[in-house]
XYZ file of C-alpha atoms in Angstrom:
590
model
C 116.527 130.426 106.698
C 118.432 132.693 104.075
C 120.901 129.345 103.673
C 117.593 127.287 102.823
C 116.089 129.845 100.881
C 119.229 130.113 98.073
C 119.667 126.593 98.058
C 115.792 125.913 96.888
C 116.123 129.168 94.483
C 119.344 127.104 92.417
C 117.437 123.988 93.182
C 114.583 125.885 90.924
C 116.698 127.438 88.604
C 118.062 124.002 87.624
C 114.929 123.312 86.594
C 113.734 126.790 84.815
C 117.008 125.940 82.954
C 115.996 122.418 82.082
C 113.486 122.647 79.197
C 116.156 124.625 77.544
C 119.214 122.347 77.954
C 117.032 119.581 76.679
C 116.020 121.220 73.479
C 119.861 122.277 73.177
C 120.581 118.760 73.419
C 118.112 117.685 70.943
C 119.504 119.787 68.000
C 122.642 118.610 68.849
C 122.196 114.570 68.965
C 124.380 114.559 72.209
C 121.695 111.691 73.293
C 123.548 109.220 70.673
C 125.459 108.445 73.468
C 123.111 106.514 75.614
C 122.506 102.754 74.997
C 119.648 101.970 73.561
C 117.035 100.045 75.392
C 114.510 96.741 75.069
C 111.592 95.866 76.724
C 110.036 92.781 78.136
C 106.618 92.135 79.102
C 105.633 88.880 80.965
C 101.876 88.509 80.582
C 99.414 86.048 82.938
C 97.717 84.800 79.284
C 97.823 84.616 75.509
C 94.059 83.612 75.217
C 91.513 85.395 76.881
C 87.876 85.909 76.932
C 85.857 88.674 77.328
C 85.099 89.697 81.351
C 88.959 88.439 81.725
C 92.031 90.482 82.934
C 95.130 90.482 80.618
C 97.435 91.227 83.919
C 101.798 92.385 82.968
C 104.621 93.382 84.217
C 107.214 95.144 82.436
C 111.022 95.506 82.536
C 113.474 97.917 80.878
C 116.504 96.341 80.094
C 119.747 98.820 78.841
C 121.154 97.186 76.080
C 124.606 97.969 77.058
C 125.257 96.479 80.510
C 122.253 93.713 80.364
C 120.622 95.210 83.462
C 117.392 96.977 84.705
C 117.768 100.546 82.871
C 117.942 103.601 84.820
C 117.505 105.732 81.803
C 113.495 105.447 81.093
C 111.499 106.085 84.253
C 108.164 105.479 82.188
C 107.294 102.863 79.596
C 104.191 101.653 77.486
C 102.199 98.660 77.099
C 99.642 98.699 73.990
C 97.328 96.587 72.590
C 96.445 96.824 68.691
C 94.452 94.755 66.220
C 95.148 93.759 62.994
C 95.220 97.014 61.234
C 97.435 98.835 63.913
C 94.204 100.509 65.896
C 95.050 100.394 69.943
C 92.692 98.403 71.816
C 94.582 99.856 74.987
C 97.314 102.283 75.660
C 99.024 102.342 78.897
C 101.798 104.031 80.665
C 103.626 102.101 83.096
C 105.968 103.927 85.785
C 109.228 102.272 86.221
C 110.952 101.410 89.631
C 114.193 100.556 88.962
C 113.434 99.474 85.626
C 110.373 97.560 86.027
C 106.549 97.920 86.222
C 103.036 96.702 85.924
C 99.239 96.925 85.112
C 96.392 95.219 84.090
C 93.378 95.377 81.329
C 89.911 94.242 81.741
C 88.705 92.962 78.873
C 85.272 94.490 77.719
C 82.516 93.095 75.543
C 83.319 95.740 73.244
C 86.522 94.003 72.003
C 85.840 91.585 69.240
C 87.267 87.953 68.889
C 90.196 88.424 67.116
C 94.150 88.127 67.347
C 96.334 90.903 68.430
C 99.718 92.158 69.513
C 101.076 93.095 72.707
C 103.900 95.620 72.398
C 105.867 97.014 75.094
C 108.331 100.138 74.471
C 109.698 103.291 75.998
C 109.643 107.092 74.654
C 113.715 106.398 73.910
C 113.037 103.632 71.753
C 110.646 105.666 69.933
C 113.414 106.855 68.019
C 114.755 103.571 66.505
C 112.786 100.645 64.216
C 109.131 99.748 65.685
C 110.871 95.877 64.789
C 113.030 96.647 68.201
C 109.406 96.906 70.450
C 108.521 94.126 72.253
C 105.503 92.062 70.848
C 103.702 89.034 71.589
C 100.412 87.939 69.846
C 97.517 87.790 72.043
C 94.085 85.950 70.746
C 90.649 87.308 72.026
C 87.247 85.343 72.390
C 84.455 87.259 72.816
C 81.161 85.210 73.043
C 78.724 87.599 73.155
C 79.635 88.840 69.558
C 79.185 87.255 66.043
C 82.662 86.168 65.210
C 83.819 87.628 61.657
C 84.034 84.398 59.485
C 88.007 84.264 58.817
C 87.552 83.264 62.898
C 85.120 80.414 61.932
C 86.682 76.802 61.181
C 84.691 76.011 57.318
C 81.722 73.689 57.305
C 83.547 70.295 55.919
C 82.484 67.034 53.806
C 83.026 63.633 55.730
C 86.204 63.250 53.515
C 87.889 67.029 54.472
C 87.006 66.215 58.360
C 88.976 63.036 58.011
C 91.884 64.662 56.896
C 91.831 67.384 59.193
C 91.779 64.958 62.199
C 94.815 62.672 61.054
C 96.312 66.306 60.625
C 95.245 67.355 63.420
C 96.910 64.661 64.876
C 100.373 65.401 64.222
C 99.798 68.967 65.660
C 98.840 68.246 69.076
C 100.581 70.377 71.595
C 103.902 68.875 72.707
C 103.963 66.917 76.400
C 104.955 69.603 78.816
C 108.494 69.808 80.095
C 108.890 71.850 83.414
C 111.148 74.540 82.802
C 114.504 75.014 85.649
C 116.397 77.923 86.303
C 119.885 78.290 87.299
C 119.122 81.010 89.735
C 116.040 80.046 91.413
C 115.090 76.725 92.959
C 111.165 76.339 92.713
C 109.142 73.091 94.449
C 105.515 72.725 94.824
C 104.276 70.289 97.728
C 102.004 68.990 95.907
C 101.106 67.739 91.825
C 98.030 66.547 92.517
C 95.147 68.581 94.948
C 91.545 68.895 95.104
C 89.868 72.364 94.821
C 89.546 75.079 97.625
C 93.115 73.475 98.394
C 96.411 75.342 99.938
C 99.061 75.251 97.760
C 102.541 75.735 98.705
C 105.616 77.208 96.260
C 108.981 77.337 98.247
C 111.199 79.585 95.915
C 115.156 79.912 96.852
C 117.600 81.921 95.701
C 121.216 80.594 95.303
C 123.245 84.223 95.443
C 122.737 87.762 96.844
C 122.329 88.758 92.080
C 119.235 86.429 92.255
C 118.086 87.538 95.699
C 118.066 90.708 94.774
C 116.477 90.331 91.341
C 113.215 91.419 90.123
C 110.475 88.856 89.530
C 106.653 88.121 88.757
C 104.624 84.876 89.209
C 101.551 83.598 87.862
C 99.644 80.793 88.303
C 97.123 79.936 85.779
C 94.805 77.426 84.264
C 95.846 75.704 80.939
C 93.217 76.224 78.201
C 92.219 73.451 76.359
C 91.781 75.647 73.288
C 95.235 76.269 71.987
C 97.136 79.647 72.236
C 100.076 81.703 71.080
C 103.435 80.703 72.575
C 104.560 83.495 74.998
C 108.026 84.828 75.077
C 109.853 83.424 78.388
C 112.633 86.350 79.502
C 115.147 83.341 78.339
C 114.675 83.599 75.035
C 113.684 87.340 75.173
C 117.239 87.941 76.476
C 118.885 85.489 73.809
C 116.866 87.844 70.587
C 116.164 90.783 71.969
C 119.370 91.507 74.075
C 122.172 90.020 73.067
C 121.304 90.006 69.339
C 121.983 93.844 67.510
C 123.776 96.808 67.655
C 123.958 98.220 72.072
C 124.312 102.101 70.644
C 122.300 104.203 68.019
C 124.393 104.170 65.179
C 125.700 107.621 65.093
C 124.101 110.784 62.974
C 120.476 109.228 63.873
C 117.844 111.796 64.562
C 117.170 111.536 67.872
C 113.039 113.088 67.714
C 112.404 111.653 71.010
C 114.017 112.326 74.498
C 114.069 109.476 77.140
C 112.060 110.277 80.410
C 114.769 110.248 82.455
C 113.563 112.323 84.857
C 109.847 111.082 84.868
C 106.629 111.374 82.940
C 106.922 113.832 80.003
C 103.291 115.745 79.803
C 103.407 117.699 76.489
C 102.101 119.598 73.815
C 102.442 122.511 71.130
C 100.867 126.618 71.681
C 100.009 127.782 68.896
C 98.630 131.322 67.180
C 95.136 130.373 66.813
C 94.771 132.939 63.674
C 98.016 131.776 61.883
C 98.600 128.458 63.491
C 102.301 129.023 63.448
C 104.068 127.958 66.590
C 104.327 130.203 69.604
C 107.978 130.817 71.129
C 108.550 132.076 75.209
C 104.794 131.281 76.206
C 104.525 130.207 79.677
C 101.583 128.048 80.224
C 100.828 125.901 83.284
C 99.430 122.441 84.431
C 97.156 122.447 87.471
C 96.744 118.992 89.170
C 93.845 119.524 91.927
C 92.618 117.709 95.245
C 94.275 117.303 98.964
C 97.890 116.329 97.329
C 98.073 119.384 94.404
C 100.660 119.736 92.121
C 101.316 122.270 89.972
C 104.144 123.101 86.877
C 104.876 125.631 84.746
C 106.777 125.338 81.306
C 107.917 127.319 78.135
C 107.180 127.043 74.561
C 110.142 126.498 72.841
C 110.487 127.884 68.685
C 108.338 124.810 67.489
C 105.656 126.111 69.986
C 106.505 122.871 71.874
C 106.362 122.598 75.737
C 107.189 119.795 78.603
C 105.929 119.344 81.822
C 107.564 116.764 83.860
C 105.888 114.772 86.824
C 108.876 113.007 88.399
C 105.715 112.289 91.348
C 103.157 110.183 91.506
C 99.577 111.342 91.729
C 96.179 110.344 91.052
C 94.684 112.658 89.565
C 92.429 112.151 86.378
C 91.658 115.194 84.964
C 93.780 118.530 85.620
C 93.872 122.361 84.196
C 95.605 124.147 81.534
C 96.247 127.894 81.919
C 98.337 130.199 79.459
C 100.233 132.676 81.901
C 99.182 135.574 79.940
C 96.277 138.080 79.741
C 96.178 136.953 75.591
C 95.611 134.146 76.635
C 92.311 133.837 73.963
C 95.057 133.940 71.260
C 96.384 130.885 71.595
C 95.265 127.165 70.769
C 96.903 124.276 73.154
C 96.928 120.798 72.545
C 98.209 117.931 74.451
C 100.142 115.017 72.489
C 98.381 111.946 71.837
C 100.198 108.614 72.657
C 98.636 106.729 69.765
C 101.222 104.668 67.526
C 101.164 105.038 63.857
C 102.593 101.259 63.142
C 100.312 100.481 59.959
C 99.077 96.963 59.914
C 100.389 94.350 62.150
C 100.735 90.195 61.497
C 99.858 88.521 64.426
C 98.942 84.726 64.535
C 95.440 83.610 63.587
C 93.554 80.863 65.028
C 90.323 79.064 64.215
C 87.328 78.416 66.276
C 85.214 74.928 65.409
C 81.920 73.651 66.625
C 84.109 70.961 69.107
C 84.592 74.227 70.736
C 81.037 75.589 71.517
C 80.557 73.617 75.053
C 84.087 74.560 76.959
C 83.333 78.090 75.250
C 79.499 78.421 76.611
C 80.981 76.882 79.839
C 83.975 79.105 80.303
C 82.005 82.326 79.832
C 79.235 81.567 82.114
C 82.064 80.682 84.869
C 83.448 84.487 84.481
C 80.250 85.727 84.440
C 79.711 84.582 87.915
C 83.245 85.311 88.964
C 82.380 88.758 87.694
C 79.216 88.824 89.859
C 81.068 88.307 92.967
C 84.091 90.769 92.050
C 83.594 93.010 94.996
C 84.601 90.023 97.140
C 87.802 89.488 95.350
C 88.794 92.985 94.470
C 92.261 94.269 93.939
C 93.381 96.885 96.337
C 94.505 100.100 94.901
C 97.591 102.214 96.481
C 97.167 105.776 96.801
C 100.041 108.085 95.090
C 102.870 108.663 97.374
C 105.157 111.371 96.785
C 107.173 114.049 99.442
C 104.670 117.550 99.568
C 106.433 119.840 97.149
C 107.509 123.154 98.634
C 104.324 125.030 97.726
C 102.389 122.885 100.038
C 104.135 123.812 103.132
C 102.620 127.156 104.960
C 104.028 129.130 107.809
C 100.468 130.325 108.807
C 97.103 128.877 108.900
C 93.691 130.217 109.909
C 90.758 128.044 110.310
C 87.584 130.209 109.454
C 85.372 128.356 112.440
C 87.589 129.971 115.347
C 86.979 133.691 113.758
C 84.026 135.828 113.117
C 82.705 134.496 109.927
C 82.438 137.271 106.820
C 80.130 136.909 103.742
C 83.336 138.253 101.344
C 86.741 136.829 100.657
C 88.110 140.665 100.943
C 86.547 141.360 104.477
C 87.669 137.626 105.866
C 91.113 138.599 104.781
C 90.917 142.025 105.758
C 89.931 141.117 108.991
C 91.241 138.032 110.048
C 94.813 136.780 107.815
C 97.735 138.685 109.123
C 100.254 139.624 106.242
C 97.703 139.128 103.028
C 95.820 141.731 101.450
C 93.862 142.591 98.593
C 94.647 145.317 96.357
C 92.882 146.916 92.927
C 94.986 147.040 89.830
C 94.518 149.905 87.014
C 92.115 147.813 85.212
C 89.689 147.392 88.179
C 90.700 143.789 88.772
C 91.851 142.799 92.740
C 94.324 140.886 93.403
C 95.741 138.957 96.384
C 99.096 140.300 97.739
C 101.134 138.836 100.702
C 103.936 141.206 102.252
C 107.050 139.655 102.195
C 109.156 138.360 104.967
C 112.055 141.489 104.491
C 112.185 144.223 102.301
C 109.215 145.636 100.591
C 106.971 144.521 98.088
C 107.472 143.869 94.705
C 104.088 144.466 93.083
C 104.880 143.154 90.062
C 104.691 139.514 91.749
C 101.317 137.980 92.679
C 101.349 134.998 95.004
C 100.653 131.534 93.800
C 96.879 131.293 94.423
C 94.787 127.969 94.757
C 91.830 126.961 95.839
C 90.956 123.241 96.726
C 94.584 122.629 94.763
C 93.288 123.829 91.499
C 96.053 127.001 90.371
C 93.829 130.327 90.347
C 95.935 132.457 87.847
C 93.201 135.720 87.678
C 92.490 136.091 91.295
C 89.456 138.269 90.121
C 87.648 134.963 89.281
C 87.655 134.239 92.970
C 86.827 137.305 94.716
C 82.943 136.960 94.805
C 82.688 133.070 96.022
C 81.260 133.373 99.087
C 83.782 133.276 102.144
C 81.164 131.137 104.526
C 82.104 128.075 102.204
C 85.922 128.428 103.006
C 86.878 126.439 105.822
C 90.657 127.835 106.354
C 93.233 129.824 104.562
C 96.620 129.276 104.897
C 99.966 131.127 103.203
C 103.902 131.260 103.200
C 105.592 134.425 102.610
C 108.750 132.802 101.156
C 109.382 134.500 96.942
C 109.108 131.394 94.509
C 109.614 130.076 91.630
C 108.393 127.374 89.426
C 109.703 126.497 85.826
C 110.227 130.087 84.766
C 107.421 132.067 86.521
C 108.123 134.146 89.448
C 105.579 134.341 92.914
C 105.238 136.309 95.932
C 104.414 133.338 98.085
C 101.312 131.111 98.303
C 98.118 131.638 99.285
C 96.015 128.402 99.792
C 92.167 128.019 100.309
C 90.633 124.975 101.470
C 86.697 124.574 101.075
C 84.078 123.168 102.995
C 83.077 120.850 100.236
C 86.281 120.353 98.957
C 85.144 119.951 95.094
C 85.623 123.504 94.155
C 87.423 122.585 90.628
C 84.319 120.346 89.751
C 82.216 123.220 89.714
C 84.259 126.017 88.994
C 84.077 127.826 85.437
C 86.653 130.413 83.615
C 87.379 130.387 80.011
C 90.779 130.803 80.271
C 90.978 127.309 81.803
C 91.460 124.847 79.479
C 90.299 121.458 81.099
C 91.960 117.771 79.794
C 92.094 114.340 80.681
C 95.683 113.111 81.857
C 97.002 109.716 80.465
C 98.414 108.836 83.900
C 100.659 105.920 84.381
C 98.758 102.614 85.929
C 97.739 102.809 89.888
C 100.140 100.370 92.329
C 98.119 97.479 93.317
C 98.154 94.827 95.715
C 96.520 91.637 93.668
C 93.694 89.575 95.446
C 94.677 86.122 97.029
C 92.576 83.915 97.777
C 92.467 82.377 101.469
C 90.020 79.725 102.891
C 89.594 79.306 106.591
C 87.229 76.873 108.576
C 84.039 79.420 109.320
C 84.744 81.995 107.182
C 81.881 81.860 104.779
C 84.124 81.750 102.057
C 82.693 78.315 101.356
C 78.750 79.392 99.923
C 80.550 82.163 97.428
C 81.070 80.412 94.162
C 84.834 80.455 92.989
C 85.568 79.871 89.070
C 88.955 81.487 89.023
C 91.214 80.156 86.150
C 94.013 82.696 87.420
C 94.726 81.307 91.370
C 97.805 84.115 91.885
C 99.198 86.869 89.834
C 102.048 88.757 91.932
C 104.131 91.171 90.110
C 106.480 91.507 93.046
C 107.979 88.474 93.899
C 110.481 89.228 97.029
C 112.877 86.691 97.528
C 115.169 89.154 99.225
C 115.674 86.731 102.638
C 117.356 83.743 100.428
C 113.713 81.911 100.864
C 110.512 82.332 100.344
C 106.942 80.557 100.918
C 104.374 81.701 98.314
C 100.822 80.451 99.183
C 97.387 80.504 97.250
C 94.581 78.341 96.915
C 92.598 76.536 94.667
C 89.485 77.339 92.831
C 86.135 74.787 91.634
C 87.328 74.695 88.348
C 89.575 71.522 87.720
C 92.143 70.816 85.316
C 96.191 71.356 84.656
C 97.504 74.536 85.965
C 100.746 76.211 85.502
C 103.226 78.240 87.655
C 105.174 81.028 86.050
C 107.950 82.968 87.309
C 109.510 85.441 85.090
C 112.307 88.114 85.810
C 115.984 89.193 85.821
C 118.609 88.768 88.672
C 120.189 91.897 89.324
C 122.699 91.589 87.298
C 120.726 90.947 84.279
C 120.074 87.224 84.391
C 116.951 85.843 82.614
C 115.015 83.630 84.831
C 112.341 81.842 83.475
C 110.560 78.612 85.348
C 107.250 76.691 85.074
C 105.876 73.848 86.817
C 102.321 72.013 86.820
C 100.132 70.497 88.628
C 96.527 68.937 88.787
C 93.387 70.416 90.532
C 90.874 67.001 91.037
């Protein structure tokens, strides 16, 4: 046990130490050494409507070797307008370089055109030029289009002209796209709707096997769209094109996360507003799978927490470690971009128009209606219980003599924790170590429900008949810099103790959490399911951002929807070695 015990204390004192080496690396520029990276985004669709999903996946390329990056494990996909305003930040977590996510979008967005951008914290640091963007158009039907969206009302002379021009500018005859690396053959063009659909995908060596790929399969508007950026030629400009290193003496502002989401912010004296050095303040993430850290303000009054877990948490708690705690202001750093206006491609809408746009809309308002039969299915965060969920002793409350106070219960019934009075009145919890004596100057890591309880005081008077079991480890800990004498962990009846708890020392926020795993909906029709009486006006048959082809072979199967016309196939990814692979086919819903 004593073995254990000093390898998790230099386990922990790696990390006490690690806010500090960072910021020691910072003033020194000793990150000018690490390759710069680019990002790609593959996207299901440059023209949506409103009530339609713009659905990505992401990849993190290291300049240097061509390959997935390990040096980012988060990235970010935005969405801005014209002037540079986000319609949609996200943060994407990376596994082994790559990602995804999805945005509905509302009625609140206006037709327009945009840009997609895709970037990492690391690349914050070099031209916004080097982000990935793609221009993404936006009709929204139930609003008045501004006017530079409107084709002009034209004389029988103008409309002539624009239709010989318009002439010259149809959209090229499609050319299915190969790859060198993946073999891809439907078995059939041609099908008729509610049909199975076959794709048999092989992969030619163990590189492409093991690569990283998404596939979508989509119906082609008939209202033209922006080009989108295949990984080919993203590899051939992005890539291969520019310097792999920063040049050297650039100020490197902004650290990778190379260890996992940054959370962070600035302390600051609320009087004087100047920063606030040595404050230890901590970030409470509540529910069944709790986390909890605990940073330091560095000279700029600047702190870090880092999640290297996953979680799902919305909201969480911010607590300054000390009693003056009322002196201080926190605030957590906004992920907004300040990129100034942005020129993304414009497009026209024209009376010809009005009936596939009246018709389209309609069709996604009844594929809206009948979501909740073709709902996405959301993963739960998975990450291995941190230390300070693991207790040596546990009492549940129903197989004792039930107490109307927290101090009797624990007087009475949990072996090895007490509650003692300080010189200022206040009680605290104390548990007695496993040797030696105790130090009172440690309290134990207290939470209730998961939320972090840092004035145990605030807790003493709930009543103990709505605790349904206590339990504790006796083990010394530490967490970023702060010291504990174990932890003490209540669990309520209800469970939703941080939803109603108050204390104004507890500074509630919202996270900006990275985008929830999902498993996408595919649609299956059997004889006698019932399938057949639910309307289906899908335009995107498949999106799957994780495209295994690990065995050599595989059989991808979806099925048509009621809405005919050409469709296209999309894969998009990188072999493991780095290889863009881009391929598209087509075929014909009757």
């Amino acid at each position: 046990m004593k073995n254990i015990s000093i390898v998790v204390v230099a386990f922990l004192w790696s990390s006490i130490t690690a806010f500090g080496q960072l910021s020691n690396i910072q003033s020194t520029n000793t990150f000018n050494t690490l390759p710069k990276e680019r990002v790609y985004v593959h996207h299901n669709e440059s023209l949506l409507f409103s009530g339609e999903y713009l659905r990505y996946k992401l990849y993190c390329i290291n300049k240097k070797t061509k390959a997935a990056s390990d040096i980012s494990k988060i990235a970010y996909v935005a969405l801005v307008d014209k002037n540079g305003e986000p319609v949609f930040t996200h943060k994407v977590r990376l596994d082994q370089g790559s990602g995804y996510g999805d945005f509905f979008i509302p009625t609140t967005v206006p037709t327009g055109s945009y840009k997609l951008l895709g970037y990492s914290e690391w690349m914050k640091n070099f031209e916004n030029a080097e982000f990935f963007t793609s221009d993404i158009h936006v009709i929204n039907p139930y609003q008045v289009a501004s006017e530079s969206y409107l084709e002009p009302q034209l004389d029988s002379a103008q409309q002539a002209m624009v239709a010989n021009a318009s002439i010259s500018k149809e959209r090229p005859q499609f050319k299915a796209v190969k790859s060198a690396f993946l073999n891809l053959s439907l078995d059939k063009s041609e099908v008729g709707k509610r049909t199975k659909v076959v794709a048999n995908i092989s992969a030619d060596n163990l590189a492409a096997q093991q690569g990283d790929y998404a596939i979508s399969v989509r119906k082609v508007d008939s209202i033209p769209s922006p080009e989108q950026i295949s990984s080919m030629s993203f590899f051939n400009n992005y890539v291969l094109k520019g310097i792999n290193d920063p040049t050297p003496g650039t100020a490197i502002k902004r650290l990778p996360e190379l260890r996992g989401e940054v959370i962070s912010g600035t302390i600051l004296e609320k009087e004087s507003q100047k920063p606030v050095e040595g404050q230890r303040i901590s970030l409470s993430m509540p529910g069944d799978n709790f986390l909890l850290k605990v940073a330091t303000s560095d000279a700029n009054g600047r702190f870090e927490f880092i999640t290297e877990r996953e979680y799902d948490n919305v909201n969480a708690a911010l607590q300054i470690l000390s009693d003056d705690w009322d002196q201080f202001d926190v605030t957590l750093d906004s992920h907004n971009l300040d990129l100034g206006s942005v020129d993304p491609t414009d497009f026209k809408l024209s009376k010809k128009m009005k009936a596939y746009i009246l018709e389209k809309s309609i069709q996604n308002q009844i594929e809206n209606a009948y979501k909740e039969l073709r709902s996405d299915s959301v993963l739960l965060a998975q990450h291995r219980a941190p230390y300070y969920r693991e207790f040596t002793a546990n009492y549940n409350l129903d197989d004792y003599t039930r107490f109307n106070s927290i101090q009797e219960t624990i007087v009475e019934v949990v072996d090895q924790v007490s509650v003692r009075k300080l010189n200022n009145g206040e009680r605290v919890f104390e548990i007695r170590p496993e040797e030696g004596f105790t130090d009172l100057s440690l309290l134990p890591m207290v939470f209730v429900d998961g939320l972090f309880i840092k004035r145990h005081e605030d807790f003493m008077d709930f009543s103990a008949k709505k605790i349904e079991s206590i339990g504790f480890s006796r083990d010394k800990v530490m967490l970023g810099s702060q010291a504990f004498q174990g932890v003490l962990f209540f669990k309520t009846i209800e469970g939703g103790f941080y939803n109603e708890f108050y204390a104004p020392h507890i500074q509630n926020v919202e996270l900006f959490k990275p985008q929830a795993r999902k498993i996408y909906f595919n649609q299956v029709y059997n004889d006698g399911d019932g399938n057949g009486r639910v309307p289906d006006f899908r335009y995107q048959l498949l999106w799957n951002p994780n495209l295994d082809v690990s065995s050599g072979k595989e059989e991808v199967v979806f099925y048509t929807s009621d809405v005919p016309g050409e469709y296209e196939l999309v894969v998009e990814g990188f072999t493991s070695n780095g290889n863009p692979v881009s391929i598209k086919e087509r075929f014909v819903v009757k």
